[in-house]
């Protein structure tokens, strides 16, 4: 049951944070590929923040569930030509990695909405195939975001490359925490370091994640094979 999965996950975040002597992170429930009904079921037991990878998929669910007042986060790559819809649908964009997006999001965020919360996505393992800015680009992007009244700079996000060796996995999270602390020295209002997924959240929490993004551990595996009918 989703309610059980939620309480087990929250308990696990709590235990991990306490044993690592860290604050308990916020849970972002990653609802990509899940139907609106599954989101509503989690919302009914108290979960209010949901992460989606695609603008259009989120738009459909957010409209269907508008009455629930949920908080929607974009955690997938954002193309500039989708910035207008993204600025309308989401409360948070976790994947801002270039100046062009800063300009587009701020242009399209409606004046009667609260400022759009923004995280800068960092390509922490310098993978050619991954989105995210390089660490040395963070401070200029942060300054551009902070200068836009329609945007609110909240912190950093990363999707480190999976490492079989937990020590190496930890290193990427630790480097993110260092970058976060350096950014906070110039932007003391930032409060969010989004890192850690179902497979690696304990390491991320131990290194200082303030938000973890969890899909599989909550909803079960995505795109399950159809069950045999015979
Ligand atoms: C899918 C996804 C997650 C959740 O992954 P799980 O392994 O299912 O917990 C977290 N972050 C991002 C960016 C994702 O795309």
Coordinates of C-alpha atoms and ligand atoms in Angstrom, one line a residue:
X1 CA 0.0 0.0 0.0
X2 CA 1.2 3.5 -0.8
X3 CA 0.4 4.7 2.7
X4 CA 2.7 2.0 4.1
X5 CA 5.4 2.8 1.6
X6 CA 5.2 6.4 2.5
X7 CA 5.5 5.9 6.3
X8 CA 8.3 3.4 5.8
X9 CA 10.2 5.9 3.6
X10 CA 9.7 8.7 6.0
X11 CA 10.8 6.5 8.9
X12 CA 13.9 5.6 6.9
X13 CA 14.7 9.3 6.2
X14 CA 14.3 10.0 9.8
X15 CA 16.5 7.2 11.0
X16 CA 19.2 7.9 8.5
X17 CA 19.3 11.6 9.3
X18 CA 19.4 11.0 13.1
X19 CA 22.2 8.4 12.9
X20 CA 24.2 10.7 10.6
X21 CA 23.5 13.7 12.8
X22 CA 21.9 15.6 10.0
X23 CA 18.6 17.4 9.7
X24 CA 15.8 15.3 8.3
X25 CA 15.4 16.1 4.6
X26 CA 12.2 16.9 2.8
X27 CA 10.7 14.1 0.7
X28 CA 10.0 14.7 -3.0
X29 CA 7.8 11.9 -4.2
X30 CA 8.8 11.2 -7.8
X31 CA 5.5 10.5 -9.6
X32 CA 6.7 10.2 -13.2
X33 CA 4.8 7.5 -15.1
X34 CA 2.4 7.1 -12.2
X35 CA -1.3 7.9 -12.7
X36 CA -3.0 10.9 -11.0
X37 CA -4.8 8.4 -8.8
X38 CA -1.5 7.3 -7.2
X39 CA -0.6 10.9 -6.6
X40 CA -4.0 11.5 -5.0
X41 CA -3.5 8.5 -2.8
X42 CA -0.2 9.7 -1.5
X43 CA -1.6 13.2 -1.1
X44 CA -4.4 11.8 1.0
X45 CA -1.9 10.5 3.6
X46 CA 0.0 13.8 3.8
X47 CA 2.6 13.9 1.0
X48 CA 2.4 17.3 -0.8
X49 CA 5.5 17.6 -3.0
X50 CA 5.8 15.7 -6.2
X51 CA 8.5 15.5 -8.9
X52 CA 7.9 15.0 -12.6
X53 CA 10.3 14.7 -15.6
X54 CA 8.1 16.0 -18.4
X55 CA 6.2 19.2 -18.6
X56 CA 3.2 17.8 -20.4
X57 CA 2.8 14.8 -18.1
X58 CA 2.9 17.1 -15.1
X59 CA 0.4 19.5 -16.6
X60 CA -2.2 16.8 -17.0
X61 CA -1.8 15.6 -13.4
X62 CA -1.6 19.1 -11.9
X63 CA -4.8 20.1 -13.7
X64 CA -6.6 16.9 -12.6
X65 CA -5.5 17.4 -9.0
X66 CA -5.7 21.2 -8.9
X67 CA -8.1 21.1 -5.9
X68 CA -5.4 19.4 -3.8
X69 CA -3.0 22.3 -3.8
X70 CA 0.0 20.1 -4.4
X71 CA 3.6 21.4 -4.9
X72 CA 5.0 20.3 -8.3
X73 CA 8.7 20.1 -9.0
X74 CA 10.3 19.7 -12.5
X75 CA 13.3 17.3 -12.1
X76 CA 13.8 16.5 -15.8
X77 CA 15.7 18.4 -18.4
X78 CA 13.8 21.6 -19.6
X79 CA 14.0 22.7 -23.2
X80 CA 13.7 26.4 -23.7
X81 CA 10.7 26.1 -25.9
X82 CA 8.8 24.5 -22.9
X83 CA 9.8 27.2 -20.5
X84 CA 6.4 29.0 -20.8
X85 CA 4.3 26.0 -19.8
X86 CA 6.9 25.0 -17.2
X87 CA 6.7 28.4 -15.6
X88 CA 2.9 28.0 -15.4
X89 CA 2.7 24.4 -14.2
X90 CA 5.5 24.1 -11.7
X91 CA 6.2 25.6 -8.3
X92 CA 9.9 24.5 -8.5
X93 CA 12.2 24.0 -11.4
X94 CA 15.2 21.9 -10.2
X95 CA 17.0 21.7 -13.5
X96 CA 18.1 25.2 -14.4
X97 CA 21.5 24.9 -16.0
X98 CA 21.9 27.8 -18.4
X99 CA 21.3 31.5 -18.7
X100 CA 18.8 31.2 -21.5
X101 CA 16.4 29.3 -19.2
X102 CA 16.8 31.9 -16.4
X103 CA 15.6 34.6 -18.9
X104 CA 12.8 32.5 -20.3
X105 CA 11.4 31.3 -16.9
X106 CA 11.4 34.8 -15.5
X107 CA 9.7 36.2 -18.5
X108 CA 6.9 33.7 -18.4
X109 CA 6.3 33.4 -14.6
X110 CA 3.0 35.2 -14.2
X111 CA 2.9 38.3 -12.0
X112 CA 0.0 37.0 -9.9
X113 CA 1.9 33.8 -8.9
X114 CA 4.5 33.6 -6.2
X115 CA 8.1 33.7 -7.5
X116 CA 9.2 30.4 -9.2
X117 CA 11.5 28.4 -6.9
X118 CA 14.7 27.5 -8.8
X119 CA 17.6 25.0 -8.2
X120 CA 20.7 25.0 -10.3
X121 CA 21.4 21.6 -11.7
X122 CA 25.1 20.7 -11.4
X123 CA 26.8 18.0 -13.6
X124 CA 28.9 17.0 -10.7
X125 CA 30.6 14.0 -12.4
X126 CA 31.3 16.0 -15.5
X127 CA 29.5 13.4 -17.7
X128 CA 29.3 14.3 -21.3
X129 CA 25.9 12.7 -21.6
X130 CA 24.4 14.6 -18.6
X131 CA 22.7 17.9 -18.3
X132 CA 23.6 20.4 -15.6
X133 CA 26.2 23.2 -15.5
X134 CA 29.8 22.9 -14.5
X135 CA 30.7 23.8 -10.9
X136 CA 32.6 26.9 -12.1
X137 CA 29.4 28.2 -13.8
X138 CA 27.3 28.1 -10.6
X139 CA 28.1 31.6 -9.3
X140 CA 27.3 33.5 -12.5
X141 CA 24.0 31.6 -12.9
X142 CA 23.1 32.1 -9.3
X143 CA 23.7 35.9 -9.7
X144 CA 21.4 35.9 -12.8
X145 CA 18.7 34.1 -11.0
X146 CA 18.9 36.2 -7.8
X147 CA 18.5 39.4 -10.0
X148 CA 15.1 38.2 -11.3
X149 CA 12.2 39.2 -9.1
X150 CA 10.0 36.5 -10.6
X151 CA 12.5 33.8 -9.6
X152 CA 13.6 32.6 -6.2
X153 CA 17.0 31.0 -5.9
X154 CA 16.7 28.0 -3.4
X155 CA 19.9 26.0 -4.0
X156 CA 21.4 23.2 -6.0
X157 CA 20.4 19.8 -7.4
X158 CA 22.5 16.9 -8.8
X159 CA 22.1 13.4 -10.2
X160 CA 25.6 11.9 -9.6
X161 CA 26.7 9.0 -11.8
X162 CA 26.0 5.7 -10.2
X163 CA 29.1 4.1 -8.7
X164 CA 29.3 0.5 -7.5
X165 CA 31.7 1.7 -4.8
X166 CA 29.8 3.6 -2.0
X167 CA 32.9 5.6 -1.2
X168 CA 33.0 7.1 -4.7
X169 CA 29.3 7.7 -4.6
X170 CA 29.8 9.6 -1.3
X171 CA 32.5 11.7 -2.9
X172 CA 30.1 13.2 -5.4
X173 CA 27.6 14.1 -2.7
X174 CA 30.3 15.6 -0.6
X175 CA 31.5 17.8 -3.4
X176 CA 27.9 19.0 -3.9
X177 CA 27.7 19.9 -0.2
X178 CA 30.9 21.9 -0.5
X179 CA 29.5 23.8 -3.6
X180 CA 26.3 24.4 -1.7
X181 CA 28.1 25.9 1.3
X182 CA 30.2 28.1 -1.0
X183 CA 27.0 29.3 -2.7
X184 CA 25.3 30.0 0.6
X185 CA 28.2 32.3 1.6
X186 CA 27.0 34.6 -1.2
X187 CA 23.3 33.8 -1.1
X188 CA 22.5 33.1 2.5
X189 CA 18.8 32.5 1.7
X190 CA 19.4 29.2 -0.1
X191 CA 18.0 26.2 1.8
X192 CA 17.8 23.3 -0.6
X193 CA 20.4 20.7 -1.6
X194 CA 18.4 18.2 -3.7
X195 CA 20.3 14.9 -4.1
X196 CA 19.7 11.2 -3.4
X197 CA 17.2 8.8 -5.0
X198 CA 15.8 5.4 -4.0
X199 CA 19.1 3.6 -4.4
X200 CA 21.5 6.1 -2.8
X201 CA 19.5 8.4 -0.5
X202 CA 21.2 7.2 2.8
X203 CA 24.6 8.4 1.5
X204 CA 23.1 11.6 0.2
X205 CA 21.6 12.4 3.6
X206 CA 24.8 11.5 5.4
X207 CA 26.5 14.1 3.2
X208 CA 23.9 16.9 3.8
X209 CA 21.0 16.5 1.4
X210 CA 18.0 18.6 2.5
X211 CA 15.7 17.1 -0.1
X212 CA 15.7 13.6 -1.5
X213 CA 13.8 12.6 -4.7
X214 CA 12.3 9.1 -4.3
X215 CA 10.2 7.2 -6.9
X216 CA 10.7 3.5 -6.9
X217 CA 10.9 3.0 -3.1
X218 CA 7.5 4.7 -2.8
X219 CA 5.5 3.7 -5.8
X220 CA 7.3 0.4 -6.8
X221 CA 9.1 -0.2 -10.1
X222 CA 8.1 2.0 -13.0
X223 CA 6.5 0.4 -16.2
X224 CA 6.0 -3.0 -14.7
X225 CA 5.6 -5.9 -17.1
X226 CA 2.0 -6.9 -17.6
X227 CA 1.1 -9.6 -15.2
X228 CA 0.4 -13.0 -16.8
X229 CA -3.3 -13.6 -17.3
X230 CA -3.3 -17.4 -17.3
Ligands
LIG1 C1 13.3 9.2 -11.7 C2 14.1 10.2 -10.9 C3 14.3 10.1 -9.6 C4 13.7 8.9 -8.7 O1 14.4 7.8 -9.0 P1 14.1 6.4 -8.1 O2 15.3 5.6 -8.3 O3 12.9 5.8 -8.7 O4 13.9 6.8 -6.7 C5 15.0 11.1 -8.9 N1 15.6 12.1 -9.6 C6 15.5 12.2 -10.9 C7 16.1 13.4 -11.6 C8 14.8 11.3 -11.6 O5 14.7 11.4 -13.0

